[in-house]
Short mmCIF file of C-alpha atoms in Angstrom, two decimals:
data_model
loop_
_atom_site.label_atom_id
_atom_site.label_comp_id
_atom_site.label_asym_id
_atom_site.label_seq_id
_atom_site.Cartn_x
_atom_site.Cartn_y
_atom_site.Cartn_z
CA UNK A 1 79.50 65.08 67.92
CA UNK A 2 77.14 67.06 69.53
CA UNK A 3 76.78 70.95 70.01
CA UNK A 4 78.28 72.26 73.26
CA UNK A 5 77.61 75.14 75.72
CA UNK A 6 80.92 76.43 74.64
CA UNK A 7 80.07 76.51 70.85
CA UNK A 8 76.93 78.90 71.49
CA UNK A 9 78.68 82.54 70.84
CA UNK A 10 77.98 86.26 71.36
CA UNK A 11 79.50 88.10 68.12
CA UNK A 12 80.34 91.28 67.78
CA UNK A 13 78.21 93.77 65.68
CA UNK A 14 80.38 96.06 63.06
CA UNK A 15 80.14 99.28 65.44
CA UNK A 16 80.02 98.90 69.34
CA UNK A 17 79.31 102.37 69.94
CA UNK A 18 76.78 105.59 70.81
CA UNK A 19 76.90 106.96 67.22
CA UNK A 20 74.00 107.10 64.94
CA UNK A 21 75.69 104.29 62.83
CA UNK A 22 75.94 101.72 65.60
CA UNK A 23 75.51 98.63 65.28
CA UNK A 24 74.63 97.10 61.81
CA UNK A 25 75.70 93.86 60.61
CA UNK A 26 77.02 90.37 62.31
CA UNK A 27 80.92 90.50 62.65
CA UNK A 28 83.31 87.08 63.54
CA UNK A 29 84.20 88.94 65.98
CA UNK A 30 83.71 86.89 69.03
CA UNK A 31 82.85 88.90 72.79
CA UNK A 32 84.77 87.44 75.12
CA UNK A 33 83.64 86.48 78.21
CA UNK A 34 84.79 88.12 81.40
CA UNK A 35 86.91 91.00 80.05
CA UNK A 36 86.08 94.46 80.83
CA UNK A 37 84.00 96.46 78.63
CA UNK A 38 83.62 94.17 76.10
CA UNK A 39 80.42 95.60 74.84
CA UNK A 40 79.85 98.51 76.88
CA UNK A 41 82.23 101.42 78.26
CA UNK A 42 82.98 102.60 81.50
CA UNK A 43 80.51 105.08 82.98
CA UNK A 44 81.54 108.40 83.37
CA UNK A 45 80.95 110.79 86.01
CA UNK A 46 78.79 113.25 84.20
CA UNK A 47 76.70 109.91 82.67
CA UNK A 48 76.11 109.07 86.45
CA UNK A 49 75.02 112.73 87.09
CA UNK A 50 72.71 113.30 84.43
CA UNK A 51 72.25 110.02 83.11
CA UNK A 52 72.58 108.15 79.98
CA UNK A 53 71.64 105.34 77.69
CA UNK A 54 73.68 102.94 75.76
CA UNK A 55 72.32 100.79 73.28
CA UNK A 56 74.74 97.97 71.98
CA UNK A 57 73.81 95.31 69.36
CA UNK A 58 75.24 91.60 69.43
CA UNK A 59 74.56 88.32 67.78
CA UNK A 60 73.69 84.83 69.23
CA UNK A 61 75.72 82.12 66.81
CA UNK A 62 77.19 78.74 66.77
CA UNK A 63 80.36 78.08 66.13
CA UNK A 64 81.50 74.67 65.35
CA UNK A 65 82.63 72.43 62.64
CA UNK A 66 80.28 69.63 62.52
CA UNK A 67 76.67 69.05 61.37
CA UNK A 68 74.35 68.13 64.25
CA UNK A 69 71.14 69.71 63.85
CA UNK A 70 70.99 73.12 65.89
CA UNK A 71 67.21 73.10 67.91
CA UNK A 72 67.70 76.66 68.54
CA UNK A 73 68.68 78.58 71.52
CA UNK A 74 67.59 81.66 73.72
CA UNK A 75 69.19 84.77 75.70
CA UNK A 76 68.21 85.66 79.33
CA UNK A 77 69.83 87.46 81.82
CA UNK A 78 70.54 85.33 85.13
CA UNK A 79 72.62 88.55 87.24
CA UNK A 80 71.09 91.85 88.18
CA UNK A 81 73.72 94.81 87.47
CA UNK A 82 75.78 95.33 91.32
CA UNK A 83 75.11 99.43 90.60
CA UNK A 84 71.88 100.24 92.00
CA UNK A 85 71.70 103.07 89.66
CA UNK A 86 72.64 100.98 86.67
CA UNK A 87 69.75 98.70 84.51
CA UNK A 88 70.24 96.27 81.82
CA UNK A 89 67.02 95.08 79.21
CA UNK A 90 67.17 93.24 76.37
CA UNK A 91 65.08 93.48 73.21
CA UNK A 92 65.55 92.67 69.55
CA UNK A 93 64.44 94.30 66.34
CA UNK A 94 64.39 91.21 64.41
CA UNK A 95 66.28 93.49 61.74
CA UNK A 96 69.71 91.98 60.70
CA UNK A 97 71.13 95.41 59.27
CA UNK A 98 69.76 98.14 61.71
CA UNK A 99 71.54 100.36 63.49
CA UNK A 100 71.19 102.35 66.53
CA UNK A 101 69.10 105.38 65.44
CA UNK A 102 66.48 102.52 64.51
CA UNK A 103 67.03 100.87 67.91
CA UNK A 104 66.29 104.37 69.26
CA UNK A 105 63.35 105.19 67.01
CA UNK A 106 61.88 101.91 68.40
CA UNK A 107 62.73 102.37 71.88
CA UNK A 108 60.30 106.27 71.30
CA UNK A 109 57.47 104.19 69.40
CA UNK A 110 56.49 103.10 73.01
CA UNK A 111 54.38 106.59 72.30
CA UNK A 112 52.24 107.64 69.56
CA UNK A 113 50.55 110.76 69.32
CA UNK A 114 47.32 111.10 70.44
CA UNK A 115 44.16 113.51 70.15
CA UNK A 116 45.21 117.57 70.78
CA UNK A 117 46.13 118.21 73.85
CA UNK A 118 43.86 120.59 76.65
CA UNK A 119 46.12 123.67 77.05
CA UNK A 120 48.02 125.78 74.57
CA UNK A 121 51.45 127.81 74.77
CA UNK A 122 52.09 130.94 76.05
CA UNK A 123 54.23 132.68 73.52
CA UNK A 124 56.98 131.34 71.98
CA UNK A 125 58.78 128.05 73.60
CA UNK A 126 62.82 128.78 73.36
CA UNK A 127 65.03 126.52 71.55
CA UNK A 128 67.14 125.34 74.93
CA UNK A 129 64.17 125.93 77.09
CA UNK A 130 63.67 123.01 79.58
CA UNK A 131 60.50 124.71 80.57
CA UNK A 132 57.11 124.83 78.70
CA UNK A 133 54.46 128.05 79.82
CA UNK A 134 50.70 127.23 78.80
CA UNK A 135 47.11 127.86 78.97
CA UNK A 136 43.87 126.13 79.23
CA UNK A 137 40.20 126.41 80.87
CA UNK A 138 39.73 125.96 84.51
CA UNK A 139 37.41 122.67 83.87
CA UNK A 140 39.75 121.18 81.75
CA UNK A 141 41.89 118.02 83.35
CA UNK A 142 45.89 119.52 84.61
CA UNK A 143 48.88 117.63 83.01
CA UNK A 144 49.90 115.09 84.93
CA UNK A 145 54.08 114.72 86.01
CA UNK A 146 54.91 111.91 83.64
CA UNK A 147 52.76 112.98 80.82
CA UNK A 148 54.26 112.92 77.39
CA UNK A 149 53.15 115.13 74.73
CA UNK A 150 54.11 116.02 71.21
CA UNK A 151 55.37 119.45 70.03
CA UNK A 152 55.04 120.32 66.32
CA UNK A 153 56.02 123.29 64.57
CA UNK A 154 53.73 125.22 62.45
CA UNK A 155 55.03 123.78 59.30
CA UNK A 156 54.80 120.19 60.41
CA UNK A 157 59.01 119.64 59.89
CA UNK A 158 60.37 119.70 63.23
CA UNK A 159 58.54 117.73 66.17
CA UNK A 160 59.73 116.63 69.73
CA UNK A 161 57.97 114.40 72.52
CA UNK A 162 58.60 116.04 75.83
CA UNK A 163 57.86 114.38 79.17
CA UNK A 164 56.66 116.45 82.00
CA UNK A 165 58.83 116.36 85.44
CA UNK A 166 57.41 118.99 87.27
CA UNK A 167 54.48 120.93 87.25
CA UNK A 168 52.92 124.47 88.81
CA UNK A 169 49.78 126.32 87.89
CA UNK A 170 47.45 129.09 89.07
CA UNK A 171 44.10 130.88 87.16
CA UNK A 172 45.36 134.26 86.21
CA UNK A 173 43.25 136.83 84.20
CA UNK A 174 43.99 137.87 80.51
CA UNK A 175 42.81 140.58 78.10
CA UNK A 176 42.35 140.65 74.57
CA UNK A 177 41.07 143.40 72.22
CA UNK A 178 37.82 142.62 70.85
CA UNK A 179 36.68 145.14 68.44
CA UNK A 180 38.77 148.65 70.21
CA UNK A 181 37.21 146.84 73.37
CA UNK A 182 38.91 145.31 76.09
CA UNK A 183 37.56 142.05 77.69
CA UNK A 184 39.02 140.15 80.65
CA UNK A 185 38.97 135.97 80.60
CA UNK A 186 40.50 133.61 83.12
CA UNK A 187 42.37 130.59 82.01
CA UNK A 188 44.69 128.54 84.25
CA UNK A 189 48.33 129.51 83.52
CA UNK A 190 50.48 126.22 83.29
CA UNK A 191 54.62 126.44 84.23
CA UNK A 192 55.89 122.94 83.24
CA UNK A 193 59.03 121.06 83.85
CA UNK A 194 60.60 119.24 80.64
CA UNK A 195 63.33 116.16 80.85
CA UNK A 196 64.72 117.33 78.02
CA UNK A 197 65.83 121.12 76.38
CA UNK A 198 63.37 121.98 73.15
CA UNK A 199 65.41 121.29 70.58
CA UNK A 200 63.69 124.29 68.21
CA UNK A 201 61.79 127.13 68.78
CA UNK A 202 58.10 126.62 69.05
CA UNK A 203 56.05 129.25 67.99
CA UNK A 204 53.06 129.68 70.54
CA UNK A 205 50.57 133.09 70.92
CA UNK A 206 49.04 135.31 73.52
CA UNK A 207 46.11 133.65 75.38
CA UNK A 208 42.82 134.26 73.40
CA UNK A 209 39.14 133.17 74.67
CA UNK A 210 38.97 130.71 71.73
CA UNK A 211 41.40 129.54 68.71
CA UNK A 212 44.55 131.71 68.53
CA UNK A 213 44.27 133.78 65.83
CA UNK A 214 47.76 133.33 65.00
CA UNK A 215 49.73 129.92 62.84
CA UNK A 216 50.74 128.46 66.28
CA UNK A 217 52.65 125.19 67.10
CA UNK A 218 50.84 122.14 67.88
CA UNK A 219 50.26 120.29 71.10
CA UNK A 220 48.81 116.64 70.84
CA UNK A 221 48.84 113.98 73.67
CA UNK A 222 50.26 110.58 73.21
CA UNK A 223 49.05 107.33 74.12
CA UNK A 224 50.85 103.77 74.86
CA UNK A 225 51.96 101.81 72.05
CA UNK A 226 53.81 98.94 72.92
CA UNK A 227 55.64 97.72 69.91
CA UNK A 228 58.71 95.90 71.83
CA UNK A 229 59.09 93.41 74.27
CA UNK A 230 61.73 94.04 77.12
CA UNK A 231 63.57 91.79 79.06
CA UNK A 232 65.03 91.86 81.89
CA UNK A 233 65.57 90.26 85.79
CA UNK A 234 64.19 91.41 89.03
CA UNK A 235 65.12 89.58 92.68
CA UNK A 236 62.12 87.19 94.29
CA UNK A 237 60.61 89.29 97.02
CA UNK A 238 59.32 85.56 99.05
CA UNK A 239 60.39 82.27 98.80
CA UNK A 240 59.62 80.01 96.10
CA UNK A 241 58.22 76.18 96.81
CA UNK A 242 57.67 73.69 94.84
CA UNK A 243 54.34 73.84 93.82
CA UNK A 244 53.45 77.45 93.37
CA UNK A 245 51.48 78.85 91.19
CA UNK A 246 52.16 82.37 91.86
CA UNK A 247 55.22 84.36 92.38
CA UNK A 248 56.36 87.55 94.18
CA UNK A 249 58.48 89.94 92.47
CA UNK A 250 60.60 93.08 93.65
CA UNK A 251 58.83 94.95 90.45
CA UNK A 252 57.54 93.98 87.14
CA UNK A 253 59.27 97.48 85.87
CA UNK A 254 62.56 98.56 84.98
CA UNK A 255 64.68 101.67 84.10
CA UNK A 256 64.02 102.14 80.15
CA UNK A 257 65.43 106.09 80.19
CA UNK A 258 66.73 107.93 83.36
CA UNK A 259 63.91 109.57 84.47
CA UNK A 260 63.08 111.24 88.36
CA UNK A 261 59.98 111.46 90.35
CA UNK A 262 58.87 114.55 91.71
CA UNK A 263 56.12 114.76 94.37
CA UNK A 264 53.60 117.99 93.56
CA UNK A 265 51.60 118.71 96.38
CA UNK A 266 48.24 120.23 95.51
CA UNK A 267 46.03 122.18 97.99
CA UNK A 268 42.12 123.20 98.01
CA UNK A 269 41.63 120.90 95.06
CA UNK A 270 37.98 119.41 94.11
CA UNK A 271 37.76 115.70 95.68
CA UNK A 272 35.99 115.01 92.66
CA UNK A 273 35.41 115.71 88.78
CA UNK A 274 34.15 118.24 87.82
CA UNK A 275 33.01 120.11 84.41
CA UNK A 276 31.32 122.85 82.54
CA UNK A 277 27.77 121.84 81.03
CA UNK A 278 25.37 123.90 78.79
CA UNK A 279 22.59 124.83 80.21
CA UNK A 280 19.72 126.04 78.78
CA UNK A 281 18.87 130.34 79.49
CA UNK A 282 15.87 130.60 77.40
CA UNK A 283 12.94 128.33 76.03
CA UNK A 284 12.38 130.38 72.77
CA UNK A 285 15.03 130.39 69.70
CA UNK A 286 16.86 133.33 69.13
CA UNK A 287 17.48 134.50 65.53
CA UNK A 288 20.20 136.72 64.95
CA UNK A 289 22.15 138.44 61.69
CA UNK A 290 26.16 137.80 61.75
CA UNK A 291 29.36 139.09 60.04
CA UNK A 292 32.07 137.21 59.12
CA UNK A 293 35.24 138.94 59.50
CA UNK A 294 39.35 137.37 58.10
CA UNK A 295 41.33 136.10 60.63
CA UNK A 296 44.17 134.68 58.90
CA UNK A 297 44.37 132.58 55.91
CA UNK A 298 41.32 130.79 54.93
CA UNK A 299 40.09 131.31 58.77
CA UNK A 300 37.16 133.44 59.45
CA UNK A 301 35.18 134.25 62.45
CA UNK A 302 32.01 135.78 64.10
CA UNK A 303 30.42 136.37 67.42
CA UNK A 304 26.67 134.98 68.40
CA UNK A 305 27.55 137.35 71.80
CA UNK A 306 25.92 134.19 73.71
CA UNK A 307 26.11 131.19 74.47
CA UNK A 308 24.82 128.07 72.66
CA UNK A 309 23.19 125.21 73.63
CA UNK A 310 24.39 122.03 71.41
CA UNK A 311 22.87 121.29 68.87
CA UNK A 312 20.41 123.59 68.28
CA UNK A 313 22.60 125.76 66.05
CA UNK A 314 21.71 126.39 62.35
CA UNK A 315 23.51 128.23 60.13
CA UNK A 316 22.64 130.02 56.66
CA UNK A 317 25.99 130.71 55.11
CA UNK A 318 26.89 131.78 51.62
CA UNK A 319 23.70 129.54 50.35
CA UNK A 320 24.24 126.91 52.40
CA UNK A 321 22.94 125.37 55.63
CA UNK A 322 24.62 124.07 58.64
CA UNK A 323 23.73 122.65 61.94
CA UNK A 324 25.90 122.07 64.51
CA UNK A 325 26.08 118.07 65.40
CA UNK A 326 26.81 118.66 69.37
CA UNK A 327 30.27 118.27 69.39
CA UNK A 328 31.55 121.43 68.35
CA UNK A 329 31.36 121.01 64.32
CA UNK A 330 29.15 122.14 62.13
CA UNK A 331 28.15 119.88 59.20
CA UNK A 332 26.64 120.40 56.04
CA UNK A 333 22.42 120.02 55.55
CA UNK A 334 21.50 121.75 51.94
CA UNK A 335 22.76 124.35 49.92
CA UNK A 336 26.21 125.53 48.32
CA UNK A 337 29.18 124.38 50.83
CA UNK A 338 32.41 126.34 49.99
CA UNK A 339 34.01 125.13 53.16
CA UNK A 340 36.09 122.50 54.24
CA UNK A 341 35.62 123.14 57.71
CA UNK A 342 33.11 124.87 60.18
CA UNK A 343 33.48 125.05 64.59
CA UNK A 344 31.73 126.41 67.28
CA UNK A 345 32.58 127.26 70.82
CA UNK A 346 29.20 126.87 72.47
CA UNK A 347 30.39 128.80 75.44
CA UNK A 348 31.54 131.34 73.87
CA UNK A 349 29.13 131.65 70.69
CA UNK A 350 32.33 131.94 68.63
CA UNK A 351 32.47 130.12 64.78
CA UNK A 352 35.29 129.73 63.02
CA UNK A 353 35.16 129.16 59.44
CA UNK A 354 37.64 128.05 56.92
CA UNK A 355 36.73 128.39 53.55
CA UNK A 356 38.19 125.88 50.75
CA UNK A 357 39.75 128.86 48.87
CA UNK A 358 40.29 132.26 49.81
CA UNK A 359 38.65 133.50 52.82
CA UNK A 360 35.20 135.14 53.65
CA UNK A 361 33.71 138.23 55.05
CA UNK A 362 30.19 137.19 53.82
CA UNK A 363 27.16 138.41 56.07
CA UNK A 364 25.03 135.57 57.50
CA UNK A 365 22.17 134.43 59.96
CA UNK A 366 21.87 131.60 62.61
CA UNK A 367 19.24 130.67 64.88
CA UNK A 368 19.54 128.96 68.19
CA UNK A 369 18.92 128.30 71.86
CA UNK A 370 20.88 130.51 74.30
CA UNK A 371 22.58 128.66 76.61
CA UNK A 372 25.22 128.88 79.98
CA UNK A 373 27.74 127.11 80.82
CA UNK A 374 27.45 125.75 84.65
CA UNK A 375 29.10 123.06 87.03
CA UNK A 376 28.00 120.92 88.54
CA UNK A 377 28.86 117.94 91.33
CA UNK A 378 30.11 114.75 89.89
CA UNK A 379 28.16 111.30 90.21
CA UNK A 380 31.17 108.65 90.70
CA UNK A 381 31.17 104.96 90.78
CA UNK A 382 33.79 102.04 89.92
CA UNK A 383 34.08 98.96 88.49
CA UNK A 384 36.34 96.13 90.39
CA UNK A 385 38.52 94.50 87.82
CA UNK A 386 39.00 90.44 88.56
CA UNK A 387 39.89 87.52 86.60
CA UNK A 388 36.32 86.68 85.25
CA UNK A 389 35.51 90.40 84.05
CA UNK A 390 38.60 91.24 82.69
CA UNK A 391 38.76 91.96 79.05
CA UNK A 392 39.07 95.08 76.61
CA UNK A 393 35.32 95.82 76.54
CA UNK A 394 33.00 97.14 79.18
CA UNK A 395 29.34 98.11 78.89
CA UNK A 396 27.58 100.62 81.60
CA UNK A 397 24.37 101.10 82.88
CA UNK A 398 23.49 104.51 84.23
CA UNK A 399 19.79 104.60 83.84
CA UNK A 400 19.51 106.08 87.61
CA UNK A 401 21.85 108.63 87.26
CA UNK A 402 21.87 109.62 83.47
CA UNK A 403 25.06 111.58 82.20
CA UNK A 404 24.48 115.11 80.67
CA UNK A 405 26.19 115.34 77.38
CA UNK A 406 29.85 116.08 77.45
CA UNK A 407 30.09 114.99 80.81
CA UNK A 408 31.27 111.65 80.77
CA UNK A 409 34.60 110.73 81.97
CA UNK A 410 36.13 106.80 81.93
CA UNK A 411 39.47 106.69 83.72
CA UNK A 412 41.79 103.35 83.50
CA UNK A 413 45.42 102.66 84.67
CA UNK A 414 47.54 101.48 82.60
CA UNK A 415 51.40 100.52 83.50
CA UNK A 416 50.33 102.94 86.69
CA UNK A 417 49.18 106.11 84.77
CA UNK A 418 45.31 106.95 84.55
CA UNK A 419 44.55 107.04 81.36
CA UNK A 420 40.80 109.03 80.31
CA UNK A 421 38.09 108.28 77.57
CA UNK A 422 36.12 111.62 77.29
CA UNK A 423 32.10 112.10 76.30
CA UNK A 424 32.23 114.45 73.34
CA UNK A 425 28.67 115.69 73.49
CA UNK A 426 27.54 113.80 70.53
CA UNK A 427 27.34 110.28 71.82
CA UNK A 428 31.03 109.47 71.38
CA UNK A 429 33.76 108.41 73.58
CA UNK A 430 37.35 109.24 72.75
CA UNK A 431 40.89 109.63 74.15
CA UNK A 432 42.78 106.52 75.46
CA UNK A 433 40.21 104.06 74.14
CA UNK A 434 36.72 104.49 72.26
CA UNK A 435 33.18 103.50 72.64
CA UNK A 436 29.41 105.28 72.37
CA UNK A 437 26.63 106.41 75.09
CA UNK A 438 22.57 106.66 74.09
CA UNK A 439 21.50 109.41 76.88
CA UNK A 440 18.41 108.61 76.74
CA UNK A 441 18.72 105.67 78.59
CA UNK A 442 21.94 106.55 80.16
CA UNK A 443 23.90 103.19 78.18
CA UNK A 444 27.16 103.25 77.30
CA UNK A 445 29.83 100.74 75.47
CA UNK A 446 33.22 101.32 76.16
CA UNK A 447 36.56 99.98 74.30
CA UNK A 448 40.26 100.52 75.86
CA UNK A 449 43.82 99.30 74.67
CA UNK A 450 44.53 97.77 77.26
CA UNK A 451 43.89 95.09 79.82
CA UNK A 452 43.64 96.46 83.53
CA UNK A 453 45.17 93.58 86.14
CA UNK A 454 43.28 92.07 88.60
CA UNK A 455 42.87 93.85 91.85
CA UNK A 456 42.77 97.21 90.01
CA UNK A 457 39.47 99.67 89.27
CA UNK A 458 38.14 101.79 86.48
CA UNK A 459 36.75 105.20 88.11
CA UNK A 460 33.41 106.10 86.85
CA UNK A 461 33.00 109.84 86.77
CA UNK A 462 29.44 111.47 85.77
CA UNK A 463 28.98 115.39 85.94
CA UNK A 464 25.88 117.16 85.90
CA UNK A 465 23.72 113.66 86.04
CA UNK A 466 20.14 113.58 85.76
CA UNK A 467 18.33 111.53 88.35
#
């Protein structure tokens, strides 16, 4: 006897329902085919208004009584749901025993977090609040609608991934008390749109020209991690012959979460990149005696009252020597080291100093080369992406046009959202992929997660270039 279509079965797992406990393990109960709801329920009004997602789990068995070899067998879905608004996939876990809040924990692994994000928040972020108020510098790249990012509390036990849906922002003007003396900044002010309601309060400070001096909640980006595989159908957009080698689909995407698109129109926006560069104010090396003062726990800062051109920093701390490696840290030369970490803010002259126990108010000295912070017009070029060149690693050659450090920007698309490598000053690229640049002869390697598709471009953006 053989094995028939009709002995290839969908069983039922041991909970068909929305609970954290759905799912688990392979019933004998069989789903029959053709009666109504036999895996999922009806949808209601408010799921059509707000939307929802259902996750069910089944089985694929065979049920028969003889012993003919069984060769295997597969699942695919051969009819579109007749709701427009409605969207099946189909993934497995390869997990026998899981239930739903596993299949749900998988589904949010398509993110991981990423490197800190470029703005802060505004105060404290509401538990309920399905809007987020921020800060950053004017130079810095806007959140994008669509953006996820990560919110942690100060003490690491509650975090949430929120997905940005709309977005407004404007530069606005801030104070902050420096000494019994008041002195203005501007940051742009950031009004986002969340999908879903903060689901604890996240503590956040007053705007402040460098690190908050306050324990504040963190905000990290998150980049694509594609741990599952999803399938589902889409409708033929042109005929198929025999023959073919290529195909024409509706869409090679599907509904995963509800989700909306909002357009944001943005006016008397820069064509192109843009950033802030160092720049140089004076040829000599200035030489100047500091105080540390206590922030808050370990944390302790000082003022150079200008600003500093990278990597030409050196500081004598405490016995100890340390130079500033271009990218904002200081690392350790000679000498006692009772810190575990050092940072400057070359714009501001502002280190920040956290000592491995206690905290310090020690007097100290640096030397270095004052220094402005300027912008300047972006050199831009791209690459075309085609079947021969397409790969995860690029190499560039800007020997005409050499980028200033800190001024390098890679942008790639991936599943239709530009993603950015950044130039940290000190010869290395991070973000959404990795790589290095020698700027002396204007070379750089570049490595991203993912392939782009033919008929797509990576944008080359240069600020401040040398020619």
């Amino acid at each position: 006897m053989a094995i028939n279509n009709s002995d290839v079965k969908l069983f039922e797992s041991q909970r068909l329902t929305d609970e954290e406990d759905g799912g688990g393990r392979v019933t004998g109960s069989e789903v029959i085919d053709g009666n109504v709801n036999n895996l999922f329920r009806d949808i209601s009004r408010l799921d059509r208004t707000i939307g929802d997602v259902a996750l069910r789990k089944a089985f694929i068995g065979i049920s028969t009584d003889n012993s003919d070899a069984y060769l295997g067998s597969h699942l695919i879905l051969t009819e579109p749901p007749k709701d427009p608004n409605v969207s099946v996939l189909l993934f497995n876990t390869d997990d026998q025993t899981d239930e739903r809040a596993d299949a749900r924990n998988r589904i949010e692994s398509y993110v991981v977090p990423g490197i800190e994000a470029s703005w802060l928040p505004i105060g404290d972020q509401l538990q309920g609040q399905r809007t987020i108020v921020g800060y950053q510098r004017e130079e810095l790249a806007i959140p994008e609608i669509g953006e996820v990012y990560k919110l942690t509390t100060p003490d690491e036990q509650v975090s949430q991934f929120v997905r940005i849906t709309g977005l407004t922002h404007q530069v606005a003007t801030f104070t902050y008390n420096q000494g019994g003396k008041f002195v203005d900044f501007t940051r742009r002010k950031l009004e986002m749109d969340i999908s879903a309601a903060l689901i604890t309060t996240f503590i956040g400070a007053q705007p402040f020209p460098g690190i908050p001096e306050e324990e504040t909640s963190t905000v990290h980006t998150t980049q694509i991690a594609d741990t599952s595989r999803y399938y589902g159908i889409q409708s033929v957009s042109a005929n198929i012959t025999a023959g073919d080698l290529t195909i024409k689909a509706a869409s090679v995407y599907n509904a995963l979460v509800p989700s909306a698109k909002v357009e944001s129109p943005l006016l008397d926006q820069y064509g192109g990149y843009t950033g802030k560069t160092m720049v140089a104010t004076s040829a000599s090396t200035r030489n100047v005696a500091c105080r540390f003062v206590h922030i808050s726990g370990n944390q302790s800062r000082t003022y150079l009252q200008r600003g500093v051109l990278p990597k030409t920093l050196s500081l004598s701390l405490e016995g100890g020597t340390f130079e500033d490696d271009g990218a904002g840290l200081l690392i350790h030369k000679s000498g006692s080291n009772n810190y575990s970490q050092l940072t400057v803010d070359y714009e501001l002259g502002e280190i920040n100093v956290w000592r491995a126990s206690s905290y310090t108010t020690a007097s100290a000295s640096a030397s270095y080369q004052p220094a402005v912070a300027i912008t300047g017009a972006a050199v831009s070029g791209a690459i075309p992406i085609t079947n021969q060149n397409r790969g995860f690693n690029y190499t560039l050659n800007m020997a005409e046009a050499k980028p200033r450090p800190g001024t390098l920007v890679v942008s790639y698309i991936a599943l239709g959202k530009w993603q950015d490598i950044r130039d940290t000053g000190a010869g290395q690229l991070s973000g959404s992929g990795s790589g290095t640049i020698i700027f002396a002869t204007g070379s750089a390697a570049i490595t991203h997660g993912c392939h782009a598709r033919p008929g797509q471009r990576h944008r080359l953006q240069l600020c401040g270039a040398e020619r």
